[in-house]
Structure formats: C-alpha cells, structure tokens
mmCIF file of C-alpha atoms and ligand atoms in Angstrom:
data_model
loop_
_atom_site.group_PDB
_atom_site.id
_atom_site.type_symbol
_atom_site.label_atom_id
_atom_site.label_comp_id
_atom_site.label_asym_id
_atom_site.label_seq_id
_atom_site.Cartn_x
_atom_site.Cartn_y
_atom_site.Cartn_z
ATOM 1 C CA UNK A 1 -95.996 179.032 -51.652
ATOM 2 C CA UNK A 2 -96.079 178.037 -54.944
ATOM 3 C CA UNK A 3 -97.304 179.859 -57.741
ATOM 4 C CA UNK A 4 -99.608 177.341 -59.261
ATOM 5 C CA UNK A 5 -101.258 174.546 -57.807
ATOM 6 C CA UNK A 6 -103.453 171.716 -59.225
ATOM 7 C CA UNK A 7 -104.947 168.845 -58.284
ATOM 8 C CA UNK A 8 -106.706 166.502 -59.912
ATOM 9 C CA UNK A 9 -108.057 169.225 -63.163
ATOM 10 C CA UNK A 10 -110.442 167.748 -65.395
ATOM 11 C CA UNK A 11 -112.449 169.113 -68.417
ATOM 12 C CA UNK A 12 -115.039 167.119 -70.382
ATOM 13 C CA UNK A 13 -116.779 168.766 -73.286
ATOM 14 C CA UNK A 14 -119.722 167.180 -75.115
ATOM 15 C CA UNK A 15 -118.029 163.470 -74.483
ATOM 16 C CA UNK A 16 -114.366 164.181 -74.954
ATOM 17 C CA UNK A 17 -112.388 164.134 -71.929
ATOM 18 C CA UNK A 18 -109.838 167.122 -72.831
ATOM 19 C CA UNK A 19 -108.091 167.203 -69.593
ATOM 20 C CA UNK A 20 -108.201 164.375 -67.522
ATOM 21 C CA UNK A 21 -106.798 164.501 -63.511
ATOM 22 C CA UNK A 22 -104.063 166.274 -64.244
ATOM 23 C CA UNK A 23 -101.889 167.368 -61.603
ATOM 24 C CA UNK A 24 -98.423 169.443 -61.218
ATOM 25 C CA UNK A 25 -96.942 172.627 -59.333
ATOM 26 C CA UNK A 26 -95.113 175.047 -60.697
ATOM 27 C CA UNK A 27 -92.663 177.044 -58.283
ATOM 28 C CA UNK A 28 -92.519 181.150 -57.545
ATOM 29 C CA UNK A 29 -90.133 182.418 -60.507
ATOM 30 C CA UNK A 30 -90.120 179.153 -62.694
ATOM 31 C CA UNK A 31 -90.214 178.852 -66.287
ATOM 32 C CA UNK A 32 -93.251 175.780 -67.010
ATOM 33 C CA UNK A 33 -93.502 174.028 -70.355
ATOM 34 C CA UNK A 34 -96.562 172.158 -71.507
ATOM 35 C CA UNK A 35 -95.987 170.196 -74.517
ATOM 36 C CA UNK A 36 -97.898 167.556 -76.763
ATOM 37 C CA UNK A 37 -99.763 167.202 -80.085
ATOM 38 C CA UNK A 38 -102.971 169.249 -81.463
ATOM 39 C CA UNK A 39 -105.253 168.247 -79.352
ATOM 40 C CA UNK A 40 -103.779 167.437 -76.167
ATOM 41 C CA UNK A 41 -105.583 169.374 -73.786
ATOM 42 C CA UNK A 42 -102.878 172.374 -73.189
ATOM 43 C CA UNK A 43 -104.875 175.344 -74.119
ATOM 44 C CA UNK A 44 -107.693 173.827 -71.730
ATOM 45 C CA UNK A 45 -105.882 173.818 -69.021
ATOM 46 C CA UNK A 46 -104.332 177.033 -69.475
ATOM 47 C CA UNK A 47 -108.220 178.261 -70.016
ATOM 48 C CA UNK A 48 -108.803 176.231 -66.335
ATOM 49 C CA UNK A 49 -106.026 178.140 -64.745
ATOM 50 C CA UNK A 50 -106.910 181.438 -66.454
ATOM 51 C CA UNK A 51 -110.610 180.700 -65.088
ATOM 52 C CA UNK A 52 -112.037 181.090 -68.873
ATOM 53 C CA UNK A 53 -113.189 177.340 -68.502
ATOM 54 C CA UNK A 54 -115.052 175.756 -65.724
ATOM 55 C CA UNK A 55 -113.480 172.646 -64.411
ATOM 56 C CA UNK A 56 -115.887 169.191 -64.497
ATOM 57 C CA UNK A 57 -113.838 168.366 -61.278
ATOM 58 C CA UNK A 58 -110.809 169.301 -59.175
ATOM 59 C CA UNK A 59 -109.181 171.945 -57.919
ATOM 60 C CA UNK A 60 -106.462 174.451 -58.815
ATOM 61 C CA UNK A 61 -104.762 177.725 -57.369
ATOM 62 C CA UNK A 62 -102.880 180.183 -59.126
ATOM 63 C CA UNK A 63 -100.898 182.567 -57.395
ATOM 64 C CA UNK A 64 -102.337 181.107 -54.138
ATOM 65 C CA UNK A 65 -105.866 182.210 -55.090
ATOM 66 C CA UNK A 66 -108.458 179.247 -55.594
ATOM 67 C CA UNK A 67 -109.919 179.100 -59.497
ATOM 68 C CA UNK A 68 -112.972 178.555 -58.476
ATOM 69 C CA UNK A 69 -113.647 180.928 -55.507
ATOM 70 C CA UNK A 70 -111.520 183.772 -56.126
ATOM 71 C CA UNK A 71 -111.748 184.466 -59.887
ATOM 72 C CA UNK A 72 -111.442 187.895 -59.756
ATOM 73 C CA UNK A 73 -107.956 187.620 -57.789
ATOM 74 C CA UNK A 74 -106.484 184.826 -59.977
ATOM 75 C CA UNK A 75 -107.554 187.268 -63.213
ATOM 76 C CA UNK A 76 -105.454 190.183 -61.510
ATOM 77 C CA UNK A 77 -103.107 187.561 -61.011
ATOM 78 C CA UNK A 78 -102.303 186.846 -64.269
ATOM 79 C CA UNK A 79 -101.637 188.251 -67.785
ATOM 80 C CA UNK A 80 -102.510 185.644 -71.160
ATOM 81 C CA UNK A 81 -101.443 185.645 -74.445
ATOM 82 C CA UNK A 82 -103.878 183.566 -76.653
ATOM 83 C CA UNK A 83 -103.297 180.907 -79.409
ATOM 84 C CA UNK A 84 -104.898 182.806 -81.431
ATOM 85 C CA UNK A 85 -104.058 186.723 -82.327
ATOM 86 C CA UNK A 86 -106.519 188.961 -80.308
ATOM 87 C CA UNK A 87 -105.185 192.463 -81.418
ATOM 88 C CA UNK A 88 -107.537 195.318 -82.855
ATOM 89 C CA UNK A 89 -105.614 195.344 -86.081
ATOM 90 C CA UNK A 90 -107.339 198.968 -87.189
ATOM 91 C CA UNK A 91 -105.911 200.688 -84.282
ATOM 92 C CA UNK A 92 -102.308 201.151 -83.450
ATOM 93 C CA UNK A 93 -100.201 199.140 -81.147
ATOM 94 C CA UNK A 94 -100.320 202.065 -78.236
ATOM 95 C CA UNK A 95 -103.812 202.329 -78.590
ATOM 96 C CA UNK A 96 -103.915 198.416 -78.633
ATOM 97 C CA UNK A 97 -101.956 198.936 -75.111
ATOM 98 C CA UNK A 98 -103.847 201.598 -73.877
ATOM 99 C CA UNK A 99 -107.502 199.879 -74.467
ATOM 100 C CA UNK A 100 -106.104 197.257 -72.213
ATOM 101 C CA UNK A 101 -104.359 199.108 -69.425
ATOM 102 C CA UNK A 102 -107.876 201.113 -69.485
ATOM 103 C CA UNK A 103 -110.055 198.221 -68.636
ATOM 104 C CA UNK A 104 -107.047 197.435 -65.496
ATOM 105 C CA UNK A 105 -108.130 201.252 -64.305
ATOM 106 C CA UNK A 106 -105.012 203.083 -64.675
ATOM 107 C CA UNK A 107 -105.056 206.609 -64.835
ATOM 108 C CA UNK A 108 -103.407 208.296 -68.107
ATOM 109 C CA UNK A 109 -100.140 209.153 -66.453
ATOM 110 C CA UNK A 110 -99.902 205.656 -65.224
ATOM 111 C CA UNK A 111 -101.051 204.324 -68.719
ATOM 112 C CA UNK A 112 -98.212 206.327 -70.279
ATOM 113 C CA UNK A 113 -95.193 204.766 -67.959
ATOM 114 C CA UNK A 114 -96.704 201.301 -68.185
ATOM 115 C CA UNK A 115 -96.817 200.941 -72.136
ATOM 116 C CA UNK A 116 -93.506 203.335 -72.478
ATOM 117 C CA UNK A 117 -91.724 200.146 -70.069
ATOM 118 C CA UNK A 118 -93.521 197.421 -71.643
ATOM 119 C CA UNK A 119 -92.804 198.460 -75.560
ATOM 120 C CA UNK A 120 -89.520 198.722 -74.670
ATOM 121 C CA UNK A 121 -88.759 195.146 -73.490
ATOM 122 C CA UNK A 122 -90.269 194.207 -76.827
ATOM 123 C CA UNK A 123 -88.492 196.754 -78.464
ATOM 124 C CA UNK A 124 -91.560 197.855 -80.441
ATOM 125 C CA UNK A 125 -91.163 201.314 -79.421
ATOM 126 C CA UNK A 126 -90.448 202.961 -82.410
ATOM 127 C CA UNK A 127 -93.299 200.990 -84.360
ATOM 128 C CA UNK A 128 -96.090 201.687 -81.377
ATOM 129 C CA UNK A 129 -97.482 203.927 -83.993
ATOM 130 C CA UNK A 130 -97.762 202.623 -86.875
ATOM 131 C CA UNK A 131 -101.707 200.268 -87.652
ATOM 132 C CA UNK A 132 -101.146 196.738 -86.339
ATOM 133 C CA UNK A 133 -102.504 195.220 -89.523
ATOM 134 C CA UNK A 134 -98.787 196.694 -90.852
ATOM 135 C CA UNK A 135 -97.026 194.790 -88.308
ATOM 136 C CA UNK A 136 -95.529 191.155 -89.100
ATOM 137 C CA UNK A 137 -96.467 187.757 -87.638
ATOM 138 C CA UNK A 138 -93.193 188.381 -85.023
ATOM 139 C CA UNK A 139 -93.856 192.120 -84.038
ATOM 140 C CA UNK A 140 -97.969 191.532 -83.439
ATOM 141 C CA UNK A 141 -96.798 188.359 -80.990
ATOM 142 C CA UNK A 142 -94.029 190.813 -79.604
ATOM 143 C CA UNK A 143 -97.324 193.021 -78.977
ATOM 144 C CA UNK A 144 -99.408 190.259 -77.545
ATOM 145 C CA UNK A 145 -96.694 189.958 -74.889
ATOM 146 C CA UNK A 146 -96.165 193.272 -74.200
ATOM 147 C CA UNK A 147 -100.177 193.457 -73.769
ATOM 148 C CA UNK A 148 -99.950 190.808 -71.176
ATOM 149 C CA UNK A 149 -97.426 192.204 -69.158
ATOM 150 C CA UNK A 150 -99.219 196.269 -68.905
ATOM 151 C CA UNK A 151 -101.126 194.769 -64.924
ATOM 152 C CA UNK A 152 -97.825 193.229 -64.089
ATOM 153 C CA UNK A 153 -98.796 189.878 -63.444
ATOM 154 C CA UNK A 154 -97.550 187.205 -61.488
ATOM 155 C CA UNK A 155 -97.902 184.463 -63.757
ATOM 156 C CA UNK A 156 -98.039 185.092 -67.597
ATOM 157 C CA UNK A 157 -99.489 182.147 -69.737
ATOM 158 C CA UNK A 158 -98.018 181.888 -73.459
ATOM 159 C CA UNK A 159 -100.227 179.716 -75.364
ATOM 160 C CA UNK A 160 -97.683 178.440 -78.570
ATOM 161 C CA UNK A 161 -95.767 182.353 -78.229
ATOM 162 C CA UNK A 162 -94.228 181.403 -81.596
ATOM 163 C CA UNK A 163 -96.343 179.074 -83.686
ATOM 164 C CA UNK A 164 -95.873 179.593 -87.612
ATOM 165 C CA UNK A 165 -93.200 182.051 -87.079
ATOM 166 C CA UNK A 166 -89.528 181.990 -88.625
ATOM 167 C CA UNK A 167 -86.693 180.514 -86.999
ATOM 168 C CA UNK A 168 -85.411 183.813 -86.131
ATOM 169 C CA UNK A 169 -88.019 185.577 -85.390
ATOM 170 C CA UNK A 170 -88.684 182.539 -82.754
ATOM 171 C CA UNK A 171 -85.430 182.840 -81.366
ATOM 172 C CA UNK A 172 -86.097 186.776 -80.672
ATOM 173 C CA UNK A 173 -88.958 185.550 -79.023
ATOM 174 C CA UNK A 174 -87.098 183.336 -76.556
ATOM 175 C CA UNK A 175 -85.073 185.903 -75.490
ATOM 176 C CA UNK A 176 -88.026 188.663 -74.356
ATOM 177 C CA UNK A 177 -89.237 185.194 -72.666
ATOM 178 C CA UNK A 178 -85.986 184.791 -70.675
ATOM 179 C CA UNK A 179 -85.575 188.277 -70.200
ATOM 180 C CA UNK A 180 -88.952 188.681 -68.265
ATOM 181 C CA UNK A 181 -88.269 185.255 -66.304
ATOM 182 C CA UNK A 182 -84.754 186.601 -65.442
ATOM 183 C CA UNK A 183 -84.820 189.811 -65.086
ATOM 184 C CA UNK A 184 -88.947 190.362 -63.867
ATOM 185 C CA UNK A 185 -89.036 187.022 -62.125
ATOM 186 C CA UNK A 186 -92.184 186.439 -63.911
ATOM 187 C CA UNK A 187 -93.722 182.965 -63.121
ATOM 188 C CA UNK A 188 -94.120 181.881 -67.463
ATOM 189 C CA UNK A 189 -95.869 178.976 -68.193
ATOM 190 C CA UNK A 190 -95.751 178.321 -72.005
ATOM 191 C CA UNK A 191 -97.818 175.959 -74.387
ATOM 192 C CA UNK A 192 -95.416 174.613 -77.630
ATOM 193 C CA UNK A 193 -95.207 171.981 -80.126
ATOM 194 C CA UNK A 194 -91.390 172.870 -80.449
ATOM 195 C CA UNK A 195 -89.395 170.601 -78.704
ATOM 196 C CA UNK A 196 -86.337 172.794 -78.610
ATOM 197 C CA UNK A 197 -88.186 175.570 -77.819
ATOM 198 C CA UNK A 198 -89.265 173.716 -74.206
ATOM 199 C CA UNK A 199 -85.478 172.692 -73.869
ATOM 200 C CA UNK A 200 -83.960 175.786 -74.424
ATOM 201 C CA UNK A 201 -86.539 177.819 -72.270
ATOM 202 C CA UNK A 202 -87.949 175.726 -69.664
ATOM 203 C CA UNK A 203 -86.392 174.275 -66.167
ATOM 204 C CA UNK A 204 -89.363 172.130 -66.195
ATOM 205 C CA UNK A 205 -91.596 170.623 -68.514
ATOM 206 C CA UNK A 206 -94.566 168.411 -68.606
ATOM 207 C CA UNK A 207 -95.327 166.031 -71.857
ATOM 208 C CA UNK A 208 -99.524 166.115 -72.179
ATOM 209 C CA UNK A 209 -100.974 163.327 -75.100
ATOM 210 C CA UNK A 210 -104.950 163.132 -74.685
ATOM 211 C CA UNK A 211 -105.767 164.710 -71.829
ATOM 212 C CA UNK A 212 -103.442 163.354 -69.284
ATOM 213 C CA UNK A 213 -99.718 163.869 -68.125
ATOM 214 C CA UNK A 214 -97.352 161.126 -69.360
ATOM 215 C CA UNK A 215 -93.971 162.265 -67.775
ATOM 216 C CA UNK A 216 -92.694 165.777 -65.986
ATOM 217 C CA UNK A 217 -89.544 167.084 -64.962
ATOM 218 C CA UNK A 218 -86.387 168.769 -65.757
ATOM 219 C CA UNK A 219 -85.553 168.562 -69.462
ATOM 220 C CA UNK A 220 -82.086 167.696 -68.776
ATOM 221 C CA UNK A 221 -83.254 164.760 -66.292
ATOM 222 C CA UNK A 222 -86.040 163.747 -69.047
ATOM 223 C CA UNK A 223 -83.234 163.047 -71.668
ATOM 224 C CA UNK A 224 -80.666 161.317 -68.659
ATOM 225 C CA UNK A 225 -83.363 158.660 -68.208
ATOM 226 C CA UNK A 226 -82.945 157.540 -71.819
ATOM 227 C CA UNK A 227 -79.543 156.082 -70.418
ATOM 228 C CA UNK A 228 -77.002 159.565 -71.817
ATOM 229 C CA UNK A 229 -75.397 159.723 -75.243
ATOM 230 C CA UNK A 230 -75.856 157.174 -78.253
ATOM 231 C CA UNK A 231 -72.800 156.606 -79.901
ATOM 232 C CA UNK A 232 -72.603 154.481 -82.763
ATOM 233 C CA UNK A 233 -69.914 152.821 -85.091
ATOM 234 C CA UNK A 234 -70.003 151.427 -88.192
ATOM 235 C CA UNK A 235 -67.043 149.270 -89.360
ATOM 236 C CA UNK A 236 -65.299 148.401 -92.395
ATOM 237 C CA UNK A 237 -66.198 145.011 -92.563
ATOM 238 C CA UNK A 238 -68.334 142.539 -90.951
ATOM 239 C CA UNK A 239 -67.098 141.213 -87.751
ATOM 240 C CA UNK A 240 -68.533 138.574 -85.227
ATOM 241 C CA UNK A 241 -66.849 137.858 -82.262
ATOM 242 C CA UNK A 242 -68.900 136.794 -79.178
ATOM 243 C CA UNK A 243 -65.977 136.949 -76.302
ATOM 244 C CA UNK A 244 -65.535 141.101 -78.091
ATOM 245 C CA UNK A 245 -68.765 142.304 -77.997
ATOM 246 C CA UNK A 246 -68.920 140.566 -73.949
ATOM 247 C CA UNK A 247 -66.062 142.828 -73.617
ATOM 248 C CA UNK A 248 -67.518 145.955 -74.713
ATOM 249 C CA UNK A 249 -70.861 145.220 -73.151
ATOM 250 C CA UNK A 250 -69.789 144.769 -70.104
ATOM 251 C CA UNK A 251 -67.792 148.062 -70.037
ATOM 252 C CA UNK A 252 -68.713 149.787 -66.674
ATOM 253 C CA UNK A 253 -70.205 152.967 -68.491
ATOM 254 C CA UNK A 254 -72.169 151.660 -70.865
ATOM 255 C CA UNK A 255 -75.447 150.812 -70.308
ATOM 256 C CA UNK A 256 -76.901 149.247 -73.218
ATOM 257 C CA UNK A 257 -75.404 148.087 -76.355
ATOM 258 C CA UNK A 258 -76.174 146.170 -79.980
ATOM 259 C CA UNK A 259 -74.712 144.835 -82.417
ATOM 260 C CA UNK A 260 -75.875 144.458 -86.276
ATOM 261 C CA UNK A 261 -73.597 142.839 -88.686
ATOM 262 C CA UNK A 262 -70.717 145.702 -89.452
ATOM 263 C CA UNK A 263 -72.300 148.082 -86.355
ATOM 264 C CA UNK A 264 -72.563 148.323 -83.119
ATOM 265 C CA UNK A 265 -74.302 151.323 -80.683
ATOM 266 C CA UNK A 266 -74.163 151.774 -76.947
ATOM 267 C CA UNK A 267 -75.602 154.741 -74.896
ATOM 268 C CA UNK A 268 -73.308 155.744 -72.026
ATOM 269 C CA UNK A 269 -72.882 159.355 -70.303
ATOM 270 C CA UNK A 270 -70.406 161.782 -71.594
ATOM 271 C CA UNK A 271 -70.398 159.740 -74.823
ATOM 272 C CA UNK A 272 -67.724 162.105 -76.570
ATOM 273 C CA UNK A 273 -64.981 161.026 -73.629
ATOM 274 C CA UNK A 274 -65.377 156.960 -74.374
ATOM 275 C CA UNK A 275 -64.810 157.685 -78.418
ATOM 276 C CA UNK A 276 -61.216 157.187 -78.391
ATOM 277 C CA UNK A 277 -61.305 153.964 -75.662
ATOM 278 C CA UNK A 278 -63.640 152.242 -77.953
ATOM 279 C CA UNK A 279 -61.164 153.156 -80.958
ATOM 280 C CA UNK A 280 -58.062 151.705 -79.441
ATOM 281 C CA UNK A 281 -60.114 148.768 -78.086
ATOM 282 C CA UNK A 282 -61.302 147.915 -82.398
ATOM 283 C CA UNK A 283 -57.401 148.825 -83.190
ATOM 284 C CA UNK A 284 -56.208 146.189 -80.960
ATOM 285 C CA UNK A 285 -59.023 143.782 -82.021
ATOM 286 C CA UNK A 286 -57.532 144.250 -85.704
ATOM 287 C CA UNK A 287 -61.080 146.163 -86.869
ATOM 288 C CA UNK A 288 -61.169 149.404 -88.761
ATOM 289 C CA UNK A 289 -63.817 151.626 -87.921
ATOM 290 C CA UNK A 290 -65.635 153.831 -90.918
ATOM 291 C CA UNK A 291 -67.740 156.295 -88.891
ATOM 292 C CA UNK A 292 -68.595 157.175 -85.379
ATOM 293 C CA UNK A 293 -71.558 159.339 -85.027
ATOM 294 C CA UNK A 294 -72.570 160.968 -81.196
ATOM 295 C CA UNK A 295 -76.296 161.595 -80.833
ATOM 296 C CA UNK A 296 -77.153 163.404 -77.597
ATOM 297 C CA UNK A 297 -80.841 162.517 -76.489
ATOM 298 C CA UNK A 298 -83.209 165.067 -77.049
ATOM 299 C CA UNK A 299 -86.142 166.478 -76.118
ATOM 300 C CA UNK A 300 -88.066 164.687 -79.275
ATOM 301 C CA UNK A 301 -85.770 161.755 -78.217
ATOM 302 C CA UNK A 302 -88.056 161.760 -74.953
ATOM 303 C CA UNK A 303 -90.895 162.596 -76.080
ATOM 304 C CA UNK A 304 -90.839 159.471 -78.822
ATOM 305 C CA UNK A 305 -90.282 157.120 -75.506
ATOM 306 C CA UNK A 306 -92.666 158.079 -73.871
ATOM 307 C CA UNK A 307 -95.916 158.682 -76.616
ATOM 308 C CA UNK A 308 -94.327 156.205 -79.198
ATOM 309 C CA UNK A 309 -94.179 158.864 -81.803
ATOM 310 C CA UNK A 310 -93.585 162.197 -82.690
ATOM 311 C CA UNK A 311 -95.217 165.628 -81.769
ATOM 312 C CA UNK A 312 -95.893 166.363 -85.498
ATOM 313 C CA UNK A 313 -99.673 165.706 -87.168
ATOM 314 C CA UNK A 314 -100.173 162.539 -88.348
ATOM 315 C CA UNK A 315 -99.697 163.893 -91.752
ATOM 316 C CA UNK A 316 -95.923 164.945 -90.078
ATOM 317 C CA UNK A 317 -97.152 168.910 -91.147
ATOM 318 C CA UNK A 318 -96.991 171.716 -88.052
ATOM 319 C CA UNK A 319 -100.071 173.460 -88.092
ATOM 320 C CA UNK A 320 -99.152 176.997 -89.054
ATOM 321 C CA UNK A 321 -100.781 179.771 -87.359
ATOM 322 C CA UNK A 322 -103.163 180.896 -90.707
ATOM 323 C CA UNK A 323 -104.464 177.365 -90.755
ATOM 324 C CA UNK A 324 -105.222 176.928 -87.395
ATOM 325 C CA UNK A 325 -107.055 180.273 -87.958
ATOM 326 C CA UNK A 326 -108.809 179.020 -90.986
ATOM 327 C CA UNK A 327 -109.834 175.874 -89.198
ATOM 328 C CA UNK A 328 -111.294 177.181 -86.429
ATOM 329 C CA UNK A 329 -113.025 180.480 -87.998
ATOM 330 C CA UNK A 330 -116.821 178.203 -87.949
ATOM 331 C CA UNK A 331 -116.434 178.751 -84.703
ATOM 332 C CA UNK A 332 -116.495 182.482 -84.415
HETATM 333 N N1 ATP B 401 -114.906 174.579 -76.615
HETATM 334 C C1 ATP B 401 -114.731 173.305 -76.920
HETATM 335 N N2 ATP B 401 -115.775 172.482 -77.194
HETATM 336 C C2 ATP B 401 -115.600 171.179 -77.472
HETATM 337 N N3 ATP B 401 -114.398 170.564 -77.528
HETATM 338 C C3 ATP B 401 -113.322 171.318 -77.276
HETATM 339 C C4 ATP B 401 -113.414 172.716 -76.971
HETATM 340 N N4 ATP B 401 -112.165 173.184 -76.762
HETATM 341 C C5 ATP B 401 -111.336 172.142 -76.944
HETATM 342 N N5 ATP B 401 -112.022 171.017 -77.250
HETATM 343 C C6 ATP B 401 -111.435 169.688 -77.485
HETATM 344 O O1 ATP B 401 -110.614 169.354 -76.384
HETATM 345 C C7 ATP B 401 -109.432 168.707 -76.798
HETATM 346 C C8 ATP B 401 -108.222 169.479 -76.324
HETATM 347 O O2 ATP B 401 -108.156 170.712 -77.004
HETATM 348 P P1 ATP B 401 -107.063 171.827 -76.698
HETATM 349 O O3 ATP B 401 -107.386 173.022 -77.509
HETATM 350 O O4 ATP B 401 -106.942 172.005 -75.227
HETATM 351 O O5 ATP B 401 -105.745 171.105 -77.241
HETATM 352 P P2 ATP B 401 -104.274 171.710 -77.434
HETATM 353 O O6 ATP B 401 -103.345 170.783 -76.756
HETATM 354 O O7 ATP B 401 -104.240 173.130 -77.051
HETATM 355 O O8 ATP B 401 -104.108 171.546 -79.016
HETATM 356 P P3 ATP B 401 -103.349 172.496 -80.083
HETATM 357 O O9 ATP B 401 -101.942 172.062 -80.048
HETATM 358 O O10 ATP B 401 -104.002 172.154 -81.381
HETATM 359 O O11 ATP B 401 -103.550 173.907 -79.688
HETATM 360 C C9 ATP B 401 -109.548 168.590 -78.312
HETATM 361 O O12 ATP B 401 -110.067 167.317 -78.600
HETATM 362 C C10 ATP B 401 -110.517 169.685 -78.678
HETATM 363 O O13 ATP B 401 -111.210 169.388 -79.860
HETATM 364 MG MG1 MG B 402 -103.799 174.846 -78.013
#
C-alpha cells in the first residue's frame, strides 16, 4: 500500500482554481518533493492531505485512510510543520513539546521519553530550556520538526522546512530530514522553492505552476530527459566548415549540437569522457580551442523546460520568511 494516494484533488477558492486535478502516489518510506513558484498550489494540497482544507472534488488517502471519511485517522496519521512558525514563543521549547504531546494524550512519563528522543535528533537538547523567542530562525524550525515528530507519524509534511534561512543552517536541516527518512523510515513529503534542496533530498519530485502538475519523477531522470551534459567550446578563431561540423554532429553520443561563429555546444551523457575526443578531433582539423566549459543539467535546468522560466518572483527576489509573514499578517 502506498502511503499517499490522490486522485484527481482540486481546490477552488473564491474563483481561483489553486489546485486543479492533481494526481500522484507517493510510496511507504519515500522522500516526496513538491516544488513551484509562490502561488502554486503546494501548501493547498498539503492542507488537502492534512484534511485542514476541504477538497471542491476528488479523492485522496493518506496512510491508507480516506481524507474525507476518516479524518480523525489520517490526523493521527500524520505530523505537519507549517509555512509559517506556529511556536508559543513565551514558553520554552519543552513546554512547547509538552503542550503538544498533551493534546496526543500521553501520560507524563510517556511525555518525558517522547520529547527527551525527539530533542535529541534535533539536537536541541541542551537549549529545550531556554524561551523560544531566544532561539534563532534554524533552532525554532529544528523545534517545529521535532514538534511534528512527538505522535510518531507516518507521514510528516514540511511545508518550505528552510525558507529564509542561511545556507548552513539549511544544510543542517537536510540532514535531520535524511536522518528521519533513513533511519525512522518516515514517509516526508516536503514543499520548497530550492531547487537543490529537492535534488539533494528527494527520490521523487513533482514540479506544480498554477494549480496543476507539469512533470514528476526521479530528479536524476528529470535532468536525463534534457538529453545529459552540455559541453561547450569556444575557439580561437572563427571557423566554418560544413563537412566538420556533419562530422561532429553525427557523432553517435551526441544528441544535439550548434554552432555560432567561433562556438559550438552539444549535450551528450557522461560529457566529461568525450572532452578529450572532441580536442584531438579540433587538433587534427588545425583549430585551437580557448575554453571548454561542462554544465551538468540541473534541477533549475528542468524546471526552466518545462515552466519556461525560473522558480524565483517575477521581481527574481525569494520571499524570505519575515516577508511572507508581513504579507500575510491581514489575514490573522
Ligand atoms: N484561504 C485562501 N483563500 C483564498 N485564496 C487562497 C487561500 N489559500 C490560498 N489561496 C490561493 O491559492 C493559490 C495557491 O496558494 P498556495 O498557498 O497553495 O501556494 P504555494 O504554492 O504554497 O505558494 P508559496 O510558495 O507562496 O507558499 C494562490 O493563488 C493563493 O492566493
Ligand atoms: Mg506555500
């Protein structure tokens, strides 16, 4: 069985179609990415799944139990940590973690071994007592997870786990992520605007723009359909020579090539193997090459292809966390 199911999710608020017939599984044990632009319908859907939201139509189940009949399962189900911070910032982190493994019924002894294992794998426990409004941006996230985790859920939905933090911090982050998909076999499914974030995490990730799905698999198998590596070289001089550039494009390995005045590119797998081949075919042409330059396909490579443009605002600024806060405090 696997450990979410949907079919055909949709959301419509007020006229906006947020999340439009989405469908996608995601397997016992597997590490899910959801990525796109503000606005793409990824927090919706994890609100659908967490049965916060109401779906307009279709269907979903999340660790087998249906969203719509068996709320009460899929919410034992599951642990959440929000976009945005929901921590008691006058109280400590224990108490934080004990207010929450109170309202899942455990008893105090219970309480105590739950929040001593879960501060651990954050390793928050020597700040557990200290106010959380004295924690930074990375330890109150570290919190947030450890908060989620107190029930033991089956599934654990990360909405953006790192927005606005530092690279560092982020890449702490990623590792209590991995750790508790390794080593807890946790079912994650995470929300991000980082493209590396999904690459390095993820064994499967699906790219949302407006609502809808536009492509979903492996990241690796994502970047292969982009045709492998682009290499390019740049020459000394100009060069033209019809019957050479026949030769080179019809090279068995590559798979697309072009040619502008003193350059030429050509994507082909294992790219860094077929560098010196093309250099001994320009030495026996007479050419002298200036540069070569390898560019393996990534994620934002993929996700260009497929939206036509990148996963940044229009403005090309990240939302930080504070703004997105500021922006969205009317609401409260
Ligand atoms: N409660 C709501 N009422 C009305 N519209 C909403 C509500 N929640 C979300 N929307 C709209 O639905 C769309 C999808 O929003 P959603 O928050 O799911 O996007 P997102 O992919 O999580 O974006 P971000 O990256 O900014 O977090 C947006 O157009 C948003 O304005
Ligand atoms: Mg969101």
């Amino acid at each position: 069985m696997e450990a979410i199911r949907v079919e055909d999710l949709t959301k419509h608020f007020e006229g906006i179609v947020a999340v439009n017939q989405i469908r996608f599984e995601v397997k016992q044990g597997e590490l899910f990415g959801l990525l796109g632009p503000n606005g793409a319908g990824k927090t919706t859907t994890i609100n659908l799944l967490a049965t916060l939201l109401k779906p307009t139509s279709g269907r979903a189940w999340v660790a087998g139990y249906d969203i719509l009949t068996e709320r009460n399962q899929v919410r034992r189900s599951i642990g959440i940590v929000f976009q945005d911070p929901a921590l008691d910032v006058k109280l400590t982190g224990r108490e934080n973690l004990e207010f929450h493994a109170m309202m899942y019924g455990y008893s105090k002894a219970e309480r105590q071994i739950k929040i001593k294992e879960v501060l651990k794998l954050v390793d928050l426990e020597d700040k557990a007592d200290l106010l959380v409004e004295k924690y930074s941006g990375g330890m109150k996230r570290r919190l947030e997870i450890a908060r989620g985790l107190i029930h033991e859920p089956k599934v654990l939905f990360l909405d953006e786990p790192t927005l606005g933090l530092d690279a560092q911090t982020r890449r702490k982050i990623w590792e209590y992520i991995k750790k508790l998909n390794q080593e807890k076999k946790v079912t994650i499914i995470l929300t991000t605007h980082y493209l590396e974030e999904a690459d390095y995490l993820c064994q499967k990730v699906a790219i949302m723009d407006r609502g809808v799905i536009i492509a979903m698999d492996e990241p690796q198998k994502l970047k292969d359909m982009l045709g492998g590596d682009i290499l390019s070289f740049e020459l000394e001089n100009n060069y033209y020579s019809g019957r050479w550039q026949e030769k080179l494009k019809n090279l068995p390995w590559v798979k697309s090539f072009s040619w502008e005045n003193n350059s030429f590119s050509l994507t082909t797998e294992l790219g860094e193997r077929r560098i010196p081949e093309i250099m001994e075919m320009a030495r026996q042409e007479g050419l002298a090459i200036k540069s070569v330059h390898l560019h393996k396909p990534s994620l934002e490579d993929v996700y260009l292809y497929f939206t036509g443009r990148k996963i940044r605002d229009e403005d090309g600024i990240l939302e930080t966390r504070n703004q997105r806060a500021k922006r969205l405090s009317w609401r409260r």
